[in-house]
Amino acid sequence: MVSENSDASAAESSALALKILVAGGFGVGKTTLVGAVSEIRPLRTEELLSEAGQSVDDTEGVDRKATTTVAMDFGRITIRSGLSLYLFGTPGQDRFWFLWDELSLGALGAVVLADTRRLEDCFPAVDYFEHRHIPFVVAVNCFAGARAYGAQDVSRALDLDRGTPVVLCDARDRDSGKEVLIRLVEYAGRVHTARLLDSVG
């Protein structure tokens, strides 16, 4: 007779854990999204903005932001039984970009958060994932007071590859963030499957 502990161990070994990056410009809501959806207490590496960083950190449009991520954010969410996502929020400023290569190793895909008031801030993240062939979705964080744009408008403005999903979200809302992650997993799954079929065909 198989013990309950054996059953639990088998279930754990068959569970699938996927690595997801949450990227985007400075102050776009990456830390907020990871914190909103994480079922564990998120790991944060935020530090207060200092006068020394004023010359290199562009805070235009996010004047009230007092902290910045200096390494990464980390959280975990269970999408369904047997499927968990490990979320790694990337730092937004250019001076911390050397961390992106390490964080992106083994990632299934990425969420690029965008703020339509500063849409140009997410161009570097879009370019990064396109050049490395990492599947991503663009999630437009709908800030209060920002002009509303449709998904097609944002896709054209960012000159995204055909088929790259654009979704609207509220990074503060758990359900909204979870829907973004589900869209990413579905999209990345299709991309990786197509690549696998191409490689064997």
PDB file of N, CA and C in Angstrom, residues 73-169:
ATOM      1  N   ASP A  73      12.546  41.638  -7.965  1.00  0.00           N
ATOM      2  CA  ASP A  73      11.424  41.246  -7.121  1.00  0.00           C
ATOM      3  C   ASP A  73      11.193  39.761  -7.375  1.00  0.00           C
ATOM      4  N   PHE A  74      10.685  39.054  -6.373  1.00  0.00           N
ATOM      5  CA  PHE A  74      10.414  37.631  -6.568  1.00  0.00           C
ATOM      6  C   PHE A  74       9.098  37.265  -5.901  1.00  0.00           C
ATOM      7  N   GLY A  75       8.280  36.509  -6.636  1.00  0.00           N
ATOM      8  CA  GLY A  75       7.020  36.018  -6.084  1.00  0.00           C
ATOM      9  C   GLY A  75       6.643  34.704  -6.731  1.00  0.00           C
ATOM     10  N   ARG A  76       5.587  34.092  -6.229  1.00  0.00           N
ATOM     11  CA  ARG A  76       5.120  32.814  -6.775  1.00  0.00           C
ATOM     12  C   ARG A  76       3.601  32.802  -6.794  1.00  0.00           C
ATOM     13  N   ILE A  77       3.042  32.231  -7.849  1.00  0.00           N
ATOM     14  CA  ILE A  77       1.595  32.091  -7.953  1.00  0.00           C
ATOM     15  C   ILE A  77       1.270  30.731  -8.563  1.00  0.00           C
ATOM     16  N   THR A  78       0.274  30.069  -8.005  1.00  0.00           N
ATOM     17  CA  THR A  78      -0.208  28.809  -8.561  1.00  0.00           C
ATOM     18  C   THR A  78      -1.357  29.122  -9.510  1.00  0.00           C
ATOM     19  N   ILE A  79      -1.175  28.803 -10.775  1.00  0.00           N
ATOM     20  CA  ILE A  79      -2.196  29.065 -11.781  1.00  0.00           C
ATOM     21  C   ILE A  79      -3.307  28.019 -11.699  1.00  0.00           C
ATOM     22  N   ARG A  80      -2.910  26.781 -11.540  1.00  0.00           N
ATOM     23  CA  ARG A  80      -3.849  25.676 -11.347  1.00  0.00           C
ATOM     24  C   ARG A  80      -3.083  24.549 -10.675  1.00  0.00           C
ATOM     25  N   SER A  81      -3.763  23.499 -10.294  1.00  0.00           N
ATOM     26  CA  SER A  81      -3.104  22.378  -9.643  1.00  0.00           C
ATOM     27  C   SER A  81      -1.983  21.830 -10.528  1.00  0.00           C
ATOM     28  N   GLY A  82      -0.780  21.787  -9.990  1.00  0.00           N
ATOM     29  CA  GLY A  82       0.351  21.257 -10.747  1.00  0.00           C
ATOM     30  C   GLY A  82       1.082  22.259 -11.597  1.00  0.00           C
ATOM     31  N   LEU A  83       0.655  23.522 -11.594  1.00  0.00           N
ATOM     32  CA  LEU A  83       1.329  24.554 -12.400  1.00  0.00           C
ATOM     33  C   LEU A  83       1.542  25.809 -11.573  1.00  0.00           C
ATOM     34  N   SER A  84       2.795  26.099 -11.288  1.00  0.00           N
ATOM     35  CA  SER A  84       3.159  27.306 -10.545  1.00  0.00           C
ATOM     36  C   SER A  84       4.076  28.180 -11.386  1.00  0.00           C
ATOM     37  N   LEU A  85       3.975  29.464 -11.182  1.00  0.00           N
ATOM     38  CA  LEU A  85       4.842  30.415 -11.870  1.00  0.00           C
ATOM     39  C   LEU A  85       5.729  31.100 -10.842  1.00  0.00           C
ATOM     40  N   TYR A  86       7.023  31.138 -11.151  1.00  0.00           N
ATOM     41  CA  TYR A  86       7.966  31.892 -10.338  1.00  0.00           C
ATOM     42  C   TYR A  86       8.234  33.206 -11.055  1.00  0.00           C
ATOM     43  N   LEU A  87       7.918  34.294 -10.396  1.00  0.00           N
ATOM     44  CA  LEU A  87       7.965  35.617 -11.020  1.00  0.00           C
ATOM     45  C   LEU A  87       9.219  36.366 -10.596  1.00  0.00           C
ATOM     46  N   PHE A  88       9.937  36.879 -11.583  1.00  0.00           N
ATOM     47  CA  PHE A  88      11.134  37.661 -11.327  1.00  0.00           C
ATOM     48  C   PHE A  88      10.937  39.045 -11.934  1.00  0.00           C
ATOM     49  N   GLY A  89      10.791  40.047 -11.084  1.00  0.00           N
ATOM     50  CA  GLY A  89      10.658  41.412 -11.553  1.00  0.00           C
ATOM     51  C   GLY A  89      12.027  42.029 -11.769  1.00  0.00           C
ATOM     52  N   THR A  90      12.256  42.569 -12.959  1.00  0.00           N
ATOM     53  CA  THR A  90      13.568  43.124 -13.292  1.00  0.00           C
ATOM     54  C   THR A  90      13.669  44.573 -12.843  1.00  0.00           C
ATOM     55  N   PRO A  91      14.879  45.054 -12.571  1.00  0.00           N
ATOM     56  CA  PRO A  91      15.057  46.479 -12.289  1.00  0.00           C
ATOM     57  C   PRO A  91      14.806  47.299 -13.546  1.00  0.00           C
ATOM     58  N   GLY A  92      14.293  48.512 -13.366  1.00  0.00           N
ATOM     59  CA  GLY A  92      13.886  49.306 -14.517  1.00  0.00           C
ATOM     60  C   GLY A  92      14.930  50.241 -15.077  1.00  0.00           C
ATOM     61  N   GLN A  93      15.905  50.649 -14.260  1.00  0.00           N
ATOM     62  CA  GLN A  93      16.861  51.638 -14.746  1.00  0.00           C
ATOM     63  C   GLN A  93      17.972  51.004 -15.577  1.00  0.00           C
ATOM     64  N   ASP A  94      18.495  51.790 -16.500  1.00  0.00           N
ATOM     65  CA  ASP A  94      19.549  51.309 -17.394  1.00  0.00           C
ATOM     66  C   ASP A  94      20.767  50.808 -16.626  1.00  0.00           C
ATOM     67  N   ARG A  95      21.089  51.436 -15.498  1.00  0.00           N
ATOM     68  CA  ARG A  95      22.321  51.082 -14.790  1.00  0.00           C
ATOM     69  C   ARG A  95      22.271  49.705 -14.156  1.00  0.00           C
ATOM     70  N   PHE A  96      21.073  49.093 -14.089  1.00  0.00           N
ATOM     71  CA  PHE A  96      20.962  47.746 -13.530  1.00  0.00           C
ATOM     72  C   PHE A  96      20.688  46.690 -14.604  1.00  0.00           C
ATOM     73  N   TRP A  97      20.860  47.068 -15.874  1.00  0.00           N
ATOM     74  CA  TRP A  97      20.523  46.137 -16.945  1.00  0.00           C
ATOM     75  C   TRP A  97      21.451  44.942 -17.026  1.00  0.00           C
ATOM     76  N   PHE A  98      22.618  45.020 -16.416  1.00  0.00           N
ATOM     77  CA  PHE A  98      23.528  43.871 -16.456  1.00  0.00           C
ATOM     78  C   PHE A  98      22.914  42.653 -15.754  1.00  0.00           C
ATOM     79  N   LEU A  99      21.896  42.873 -14.911  1.00  0.00           N
ATOM     80  CA  LEU A  99      21.236  41.772 -14.217  1.00  0.00           C
ATOM     81  C   LEU A  99      20.255  41.018 -15.104  1.00  0.00           C
ATOM     82  N   TRP A 100      19.810  41.646 -16.182  1.00  0.00           N
ATOM     83  CA  TRP A 100      18.771  41.035 -17.014  1.00  0.00           C
ATOM     84  C   TRP A 100      19.209  39.706 -17.620  1.00  0.00           C
ATOM     85  N   ASP A 101      20.446  39.624 -18.070  1.00  0.00           N
ATOM     86  CA  ASP A 101      20.908  38.387 -18.701  1.00  0.00           C
ATOM     87  C   ASP A 101      20.851  37.220 -17.727  1.00  0.00           C
ATOM     88  N   GLU A 102      21.216  37.452 -16.482  1.00  0.00           N
ATOM     89  CA  GLU A 102      21.154  36.390 -15.482  1.00  0.00           C
ATOM     90  C   GLU A 102      19.706  36.012 -15.182  1.00  0.00           C
ATOM     91  N   LEU A 103      18.857  37.023 -15.017  1.00  0.00           N
ATOM     92  CA  LEU A 103      17.463  36.761 -14.671  1.00  0.00           C
ATOM     93  C   LEU A 103      16.717  36.048 -15.797  1.00  0.00           C
ATOM     94  N   SER A 104      17.106  36.285 -17.042  1.00  0.00           N
ATOM     95  CA  SER A 104      16.363  35.729 -18.173  1.00  0.00           C
ATOM     96  C   SER A 104      16.719  34.271 -18.474  1.00  0.00           C
ATOM     97  N   LEU A 105      17.782  33.755 -17.873  1.00  0.00           N
ATOM     98  CA  LEU A 105      18.176  32.369 -18.125  1.00  0.00           C
ATOM     99  C   LEU A 105      17.074  31.403 -17.710  1.00  0.00           C
ATOM    100  N   GLY A 106      16.637  30.575 -18.646  1.00  0.00           N
ATOM    101  CA  GLY A 106      15.624  29.571 -18.338  1.00  0.00           C
ATOM    102  C   GLY A 106      14.200  30.089 -18.265  1.00  0.00           C
ATOM    103  N   ALA A 107      13.975  31.339 -18.643  1.00  0.00           N
ATOM    104  CA  ALA A 107      12.625  31.901 -18.558  1.00  0.00           C
ATOM    105  C   ALA A 107      11.741  31.392 -19.696  1.00  0.00           C
ATOM    106  N   LEU A 108      10.504  31.026 -19.365  1.00  0.00           N
ATOM    107  CA  LEU A 108       9.536  30.629 -20.387  1.00  0.00           C
ATOM    108  C   LEU A 108       9.134  31.826 -21.222  1.00  0.00           C
ATOM    109  N   GLY A 109       8.980  32.971 -20.576  1.00  0.00           N
ATOM    110  CA  GLY A 109       8.539  34.167 -21.272  1.00  0.00           C
ATOM    111  C   GLY A 109       8.551  35.358 -20.336  1.00  0.00           C
ATOM    112  N   ALA A 110       8.014  36.471 -20.814  1.00  0.00           N
ATOM    113  CA  ALA A 110       8.067  37.707 -20.042  1.00  0.00           C
ATOM    114  C   ALA A 110       6.808  38.527 -20.223  1.00  0.00           C
ATOM    115  N   VAL A 111       6.521  39.317 -19.215  1.00  0.00           N
ATOM    116  CA  VAL A 111       5.492  40.352 -19.274  1.00  0.00           C
ATOM    117  C   VAL A 111       6.215  41.689 -19.362  1.00  0.00           C
ATOM    118  N   VAL A 112       5.932  42.471 -20.390  1.00  0.00           N
ATOM    119  CA  VAL A 112       6.472  43.828 -20.493  1.00  0.00           C
ATOM    120  C   VAL A 112       5.359  44.789 -20.098  1.00  0.00           C
ATOM    121  N   LEU A 113       5.510  45.404 -18.938  1.00  0.00           N
ATOM    122  CA  LEU A 113       4.515  46.378 -18.487  1.00  0.00           C
ATOM    123  C   LEU A 113       4.737  47.702 -19.201  1.00  0.00           C
ATOM    124  N   ALA A 114       3.639  48.332 -19.583  1.00  0.00           N
ATOM    125  CA  ALA A 114       3.726  49.599 -20.310  1.00  0.00           C
ATOM    126  C   ALA A 114       2.805  50.629 -19.675  1.00  0.00           C
ATOM    127  N   ASP A 115       3.256  51.871 -19.702  1.00  0.00           N
ATOM    128  CA  ASP A 115       2.474  53.021 -19.248  1.00  0.00           C
ATOM    129  C   ASP A 115       2.299  53.919 -20.467  1.00  0.00           C
ATOM    130  N   THR A 116       1.059  54.132 -20.905  1.00  0.00           N
ATOM    131  CA  THR A 116       0.842  54.891 -22.142  1.00  0.00           C
ATOM    132  C   THR A 116       1.296  56.338 -22.034  1.00  0.00           C
ATOM    133  N   ARG A 117       1.488  56.838 -20.817  1.00  0.00           N
ATOM    134  CA  ARG A 117       2.005  58.203 -20.646  1.00  0.00           C
ATOM    135  C   ARG A 117       3.496  58.269 -20.944  1.00  0.00           C
ATOM    136  N   ARG A 118       4.174  57.121 -20.864  1.00  0.00           N
ATOM    137  CA  ARG A 118       5.619  57.041 -21.109  1.00  0.00           C
ATOM    138  C   ARG A 118       5.906  55.766 -21.888  1.00  0.00           C
ATOM    139  N   LEU A 119       5.211  55.600 -23.003  1.00  0.00           N
ATOM    140  CA  LEU A 119       5.284  54.347 -23.758  1.00  0.00           C
ATOM    141  C   LEU A 119       6.693  54.039 -24.240  1.00  0.00           C
ATOM    142  N   GLU A 120       7.467  55.087 -24.522  1.00  0.00           N
ATOM    143  CA  GLU A 120       8.824  54.871 -25.023  1.00  0.00           C
ATOM    144  C   GLU A 120       9.716  54.159 -24.006  1.00  0.00           C
ATOM    145  N   ASP A 121       9.333  54.190 -22.729  1.00  0.00           N
ATOM    146  CA  ASP A 121      10.154  53.565 -21.693  1.00  0.00           C
ATOM    147  C   ASP A 121      10.196  52.041 -21.807  1.00  0.00           C
ATOM    148  N   CYS A 122       9.214  51.451 -22.502  1.00  0.00           N
ATOM    149  CA  CYS A 122       9.221  49.982 -22.595  1.00  0.00           C
ATOM    150  C   CYS A 122       9.870  49.491 -23.890  1.00  0.00           C
ATOM    151  N   PHE A 123      10.311  50.404 -24.762  1.00  0.00           N
ATOM    152  CA  PHE A 123      11.006  49.984 -25.988  1.00  0.00           C
ATOM    153  C   PHE A 123      12.231  49.117 -25.697  1.00  0.00           C
ATOM    154  N   PRO A 124      13.090  49.488 -24.730  1.00  0.00           N
ATOM    155  CA  PRO A 124      14.265  48.645 -24.471  1.00  0.00           C
ATOM    156  C   PRO A 124      13.901  47.217 -24.077  1.00  0.00           C
ATOM    157  N   ALA A 125      12.841  47.047 -23.279  1.00  0.00           N
ATOM    158  CA  ALA A 125      12.429  45.703 -22.869  1.00  0.00           C
ATOM    159  C   ALA A 125      11.892  44.926 -24.060  1.00  0.00           C
ATOM    160  N   VAL A 126      11.089  45.568 -24.897  1.00  0.00           N
ATOM    161  CA  VAL A 126      10.566  44.913 -26.101  1.00  0.00           C
ATOM    162  C   VAL A 126      11.719  44.458 -26.990  1.00  0.00           C
ATOM    163  N   ASP A 127      12.690  45.348 -27.223  1.00  0.00           N
ATOM    164  CA  ASP A 127      13.844  44.997 -28.053  1.00  0.00           C
ATOM    165  C   ASP A 127      14.640  43.840 -27.445  1.00  0.00           C
ATOM    166  N   TYR A 128      14.800  43.877 -26.132  1.00  0.00           N
ATOM    167  CA  TYR A 128      15.581  42.843 -25.447  1.00  0.00           C
ATOM    168  C   TYR A 128      14.993  41.462 -25.702  1.00  0.00           C
ATOM    169  N   PHE A 129      13.688  41.316 -25.492  1.00  0.00           N
ATOM    170  CA  PHE A 129      13.064  39.996 -25.632  1.00  0.00           C
ATOM    171  C   PHE A 129      12.913  39.586 -27.094  1.00  0.00           C
ATOM    172  N   GLU A 130      12.674  40.555 -27.982  1.00  0.00           N
ATOM    173  CA  GLU A 130      12.595  40.208 -29.401  1.00  0.00           C
ATOM    174  C   GLU A 130      13.934  39.679 -29.899  1.00  0.00           C
ATOM    175  N   HIS A 131      15.027  40.336 -29.536  1.00  0.00           N
ATOM    176  CA  HIS A 131      16.354  39.930 -30.022  1.00  0.00           C
ATOM    177  C   HIS A 131      16.789  38.586 -29.455  1.00  0.00           C
ATOM    178  N   ARG A 132      16.274  38.234 -28.286  1.00  0.00           N
ATOM    179  CA  ARG A 132      16.644  36.955 -27.670  1.00  0.00           C
ATOM    180  C   ARG A 132      15.584  35.878 -27.896  1.00  0.00           C
ATOM    181  N   HIS A 133      14.593  36.202 -28.687  1.00  0.00           N
ATOM    182  CA  HIS A 133      13.534  35.251 -29.053  1.00  0.00           C
ATOM    183  C   HIS A 133      12.834  34.672 -27.816  1.00  0.00           C
ATOM    184  N   ILE A 134      12.634  35.526 -26.821  1.00  0.00           N
ATOM    185  CA  ILE A 134      11.890  35.136 -25.623  1.00  0.00           C
ATOM    186  C   ILE A 134      10.454  35.620 -25.792  1.00  0.00           C
ATOM    187  N   PRO A 135       9.470  34.718 -25.793  1.00  0.00           N
ATOM    188  CA  PRO A 135       8.075  35.145 -25.971  1.00  0.00           C
ATOM    189  C   PRO A 135       7.659  36.124 -24.866  1.00  0.00           C
ATOM    190  N   PHE A 136       6.885  37.134 -25.249  1.00  0.00           N
ATOM    191  CA  PHE A 136       6.426  38.101 -24.244  1.00  0.00           C
ATOM    192  C   PHE A 136       5.062  38.649 -24.638  1.00  0.00           C
ATOM    193  N   VAL A 137       4.364  39.158 -23.639  1.00  0.00           N
ATOM    194  CA  VAL A 137       3.139  39.916 -23.871  1.00  0.00           C
ATOM    195  C   VAL A 137       3.371  41.320 -23.332  1.00  0.00           C
ATOM    196  N   VAL A 138       2.725  42.286 -23.931  1.00  0.00           N
ATOM    197  CA  VAL A 138       2.749  43.658 -23.424  1.00  0.00           C
ATOM    198  C   VAL A 138       1.480  43.873 -22.622  1.00  0.00           C
ATOM    199  N   ALA A 139       1.651  44.236 -21.356  1.00  0.00           N
ATOM    200  CA  ALA A 139       0.519  44.500 -20.474  1.00  0.00           C
ATOM    201  C   ALA A 139       0.473  45.989 -20.174  1.00  0.00           C
ATOM    202  N   VAL A 140      -0.567  46.655 -20.662  1.00  0.00           N
ATOM    203  CA  VAL A 140      -0.710  48.094 -20.460  1.00  0.00           C
ATOM    204  C   VAL A 140      -1.326  48.327 -19.086  1.00  0.00           C
ATOM    205  N   ASN A 141      -0.532  48.903 -18.195  1.00  0.00           N
ATOM    206  CA  ASN A 141      -1.001  49.202 -16.841  1.00  0.00           C
ATOM    207  C   ASN A 141      -1.828  50.476 -16.906  1.00  0.00           C
ATOM    208  N   CYS A 142      -3.116  50.352 -16.663  1.00  0.00           N
ATOM    209  CA  CYS A 142      -4.053  51.468 -16.856  1.00  0.00           C
ATOM    210  C   CYS A 142      -4.053  52.383 -15.639  1.00  0.00           C
ATOM    211  N   PHE A 143      -3.170  53.371 -15.658  1.00  0.00           N
ATOM    212  CA  PHE A 143      -3.070  54.324 -14.564  1.00  0.00           C
ATOM    213  C   PHE A 143      -4.233  55.307 -14.613  1.00  0.00           C
ATOM    214  N   ALA A 144      -4.679  55.734 -13.433  1.00  0.00           N
ATOM    215  CA  ALA A 144      -5.745  56.732 -13.348  1.00  0.00           C
ATOM    216  C   ALA A 144      -5.276  58.035 -13.985  1.00  0.00           C
ATOM    217  N   GLY A 145      -6.130  58.606 -14.822  1.00  0.00           N
ATOM    218  CA  GLY A 145      -5.800  59.870 -15.464  1.00  0.00           C
ATOM    219  C   GLY A 145      -5.049  59.730 -16.774  1.00  0.00           C
ATOM    220  N   ALA A 146      -4.603  58.520 -17.098  1.00  0.00           N
ATOM    221  CA  ALA A 146      -3.898  58.314 -18.361  1.00  0.00           C
ATOM    222  C   ALA A 146      -4.906  58.158 -19.493  1.00  0.00           C
ATOM    223  N   ARG A 147      -4.557  58.647 -20.670  1.00  0.00           N
ATOM    224  CA  ARG A 147      -5.430  58.508 -21.825  1.00  0.00           C
ATOM    225  C   ARG A 147      -5.557  57.035 -22.201  1.00  0.00           C
ATOM    226  N   ALA A 148      -6.767  56.604 -22.469  1.00  0.00           N
ATOM    227  CA  ALA A 148      -7.016  55.198 -22.799  1.00  0.00           C
ATOM    228  C   ALA A 148      -6.703  54.933 -24.263  1.00  0.00           C
ATOM    229  N   TYR A 149      -5.962  53.855 -24.511  1.00  0.00           N
ATOM    230  CA  TYR A 149      -5.647  53.409 -25.863  1.00  0.00           C
ATOM    231  C   TYR A 149      -6.027  51.947 -25.983  1.00  0.00           C
ATOM    232  N   GLY A 150      -6.450  51.550 -27.188  1.00  0.00           N
ATOM    233  CA  GLY A 150      -6.769  50.160 -27.424  1.00  0.00           C
ATOM    234  C   GLY A 150      -5.520  49.330 -27.652  1.00  0.00           C
ATOM    235  N   ALA A 151      -5.679  48.011 -27.573  1.00  0.00           N
ATOM    236  CA  ALA A 151      -4.551  47.105 -27.747  1.00  0.00           C
ATOM    237  C   ALA A 151      -3.895  47.272 -29.112  1.00  0.00           C
ATOM    238  N   GLN A 152      -4.704  47.461 -30.156  1.00  0.00           N
ATOM    239  CA  GLN A 152      -4.142  47.622 -31.496  1.00  0.00           C
ATOM    240  C   GLN A 152      -3.329  48.901 -31.615  1.00  0.00           C
ATOM    241  N   ASP A 153      -3.786  49.973 -30.967  1.00  0.00           N
ATOM    242  CA  ASP A 153      -3.044  51.240 -30.986  1.00  0.00           C
ATOM    243  C   ASP A 153      -1.667  51.066 -30.359  1.00  0.00           C
ATOM    244  N   VAL A 154      -1.627  50.382 -29.213  1.00  0.00           N
ATOM    245  CA  VAL A 154      -0.361  50.161 -28.520  1.00  0.00           C
ATOM    246  C   VAL A 154       0.554  49.259 -29.346  1.00  0.00           C
ATOM    247  N   SER A 155      -0.009  48.225 -29.956  1.00  0.00           N
ATOM    248  CA  SER A 155       0.774  47.322 -30.782  1.00  0.00           C
ATOM    249  C   SER A 155       1.438  48.061 -31.942  1.00  0.00           C
ATOM    250  N   ARG A 156       0.682  48.944 -32.598  1.00  0.00           N
ATOM    251  CA  ARG A 156       1.237  49.718 -33.710  1.00  0.00           C
ATOM    252  C   ARG A 156       2.303  50.696 -33.221  1.00  0.00           C
ATOM    253  N   ALA A 157       2.042  51.349 -32.090  1.00  0.00           N
ATOM    254  CA  ALA A 157       2.996  52.330 -31.563  1.00  0.00           C
ATOM    255  C   ALA A 157       4.326  51.677 -31.194  1.00  0.00           C
ATOM    256  N   LEU A 158       4.285  50.430 -30.718  1.00  0.00           N
ATOM    257  CA  LEU A 158       5.502  49.722 -30.334  1.00  0.00           C
ATOM    258  C   LEU A 158       6.087  48.911 -31.478  1.00  0.00           C
ATOM    259  N   ASP A 159       5.386  48.890 -32.632  1.00  0.00           N
ATOM    260  CA  ASP A 159       5.846  48.138 -33.802  1.00  0.00           C
ATOM    261  C   ASP A 159       6.133  46.679 -33.440  1.00  0.00           C
ATOM    262  N   LEU A 160       5.179  46.055 -32.749  1.00  0.00           N
ATOM    263  CA  LEU A 160       5.357  44.687 -32.291  1.00  0.00           C
ATOM    264  C   LEU A 160       5.253  43.696 -33.441  1.00  0.00           C
ATOM    265  N   ASP A 161       5.943  42.573 -33.297  1.00  0.00           N
ATOM    266  CA  ASP A 161       5.806  41.497 -34.270  1.00  0.00           C
ATOM    267  C   ASP A 161       4.358  41.024 -34.288  1.00  0.00           C
ATOM    268  N   ARG A 162       3.909  40.607 -35.457  1.00  0.00           N
ATOM    269  CA  ARG A 162       2.535  40.149 -35.593  1.00  0.00           C
ATOM    270  C   ARG A 162       2.262  38.984 -34.641  1.00  0.00           C
ATOM    271  N   GLY A 163       1.160  39.071 -33.926  1.00  0.00           N
ATOM    272  CA  GLY A 163       0.776  38.006 -33.013  1.00  0.00           C
ATOM    273  C   GLY A 163       1.173  38.235 -31.575  1.00  0.00           C
ATOM    274  N   THR A 164       2.067  39.209 -31.320  1.00  0.00           N
ATOM    275  CA  THR A 164       2.454  39.490 -29.935  1.00  0.00           C
ATOM    276  C   THR A 164       1.256  40.076 -29.188  1.00  0.00           C
ATOM    277  N   PRO A 165       0.793  39.418 -28.124  1.00  0.00           N
ATOM    278  CA  PRO A 165      -0.413  39.888 -27.431  1.00  0.00           C
ATOM    279  C   PRO A 165      -0.195  41.205 -26.691  1.00  0.00           C
ATOM    280  N   VAL A 166      -1.220  42.036 -26.714  1.00  0.00           N
ATOM    281  CA  VAL A 166      -1.267  43.250 -25.903  1.00  0.00           C
ATOM    282  C   VAL A 166      -2.540  43.180 -25.074  1.00  0.00           C
ATOM    283  N   VAL A 167      -2.403  43.297 -23.760  1.00  0.00           N
ATOM    284  CA  VAL A 167      -3.558  43.213 -22.870  1.00  0.00           C
ATOM    285  C   VAL A 167      -3.586  44.434 -21.962  1.00  0.00           C
ATOM    286  N   LEU A 168      -4.778  44.829 -21.558  1.00  0.00           N
ATOM    287  CA  LEU A 168      -4.939  45.926 -20.608  1.00  0.00           C
ATOM    288  C   LEU A 168      -5.080  45.343 -19.220  1.00  0.00           C
ATOM    289  N   CYS A 169      -4.469  45.998 -18.227  1.00  0.00           N
ATOM    290  CA  CYS A 169      -4.521  45.440 -16.880  1.00  0.00           C
ATOM    291  C   CYS A 169      -4.450  46.532 -15.821  1.00  0.00           C
TER     292      CYS A 169
END
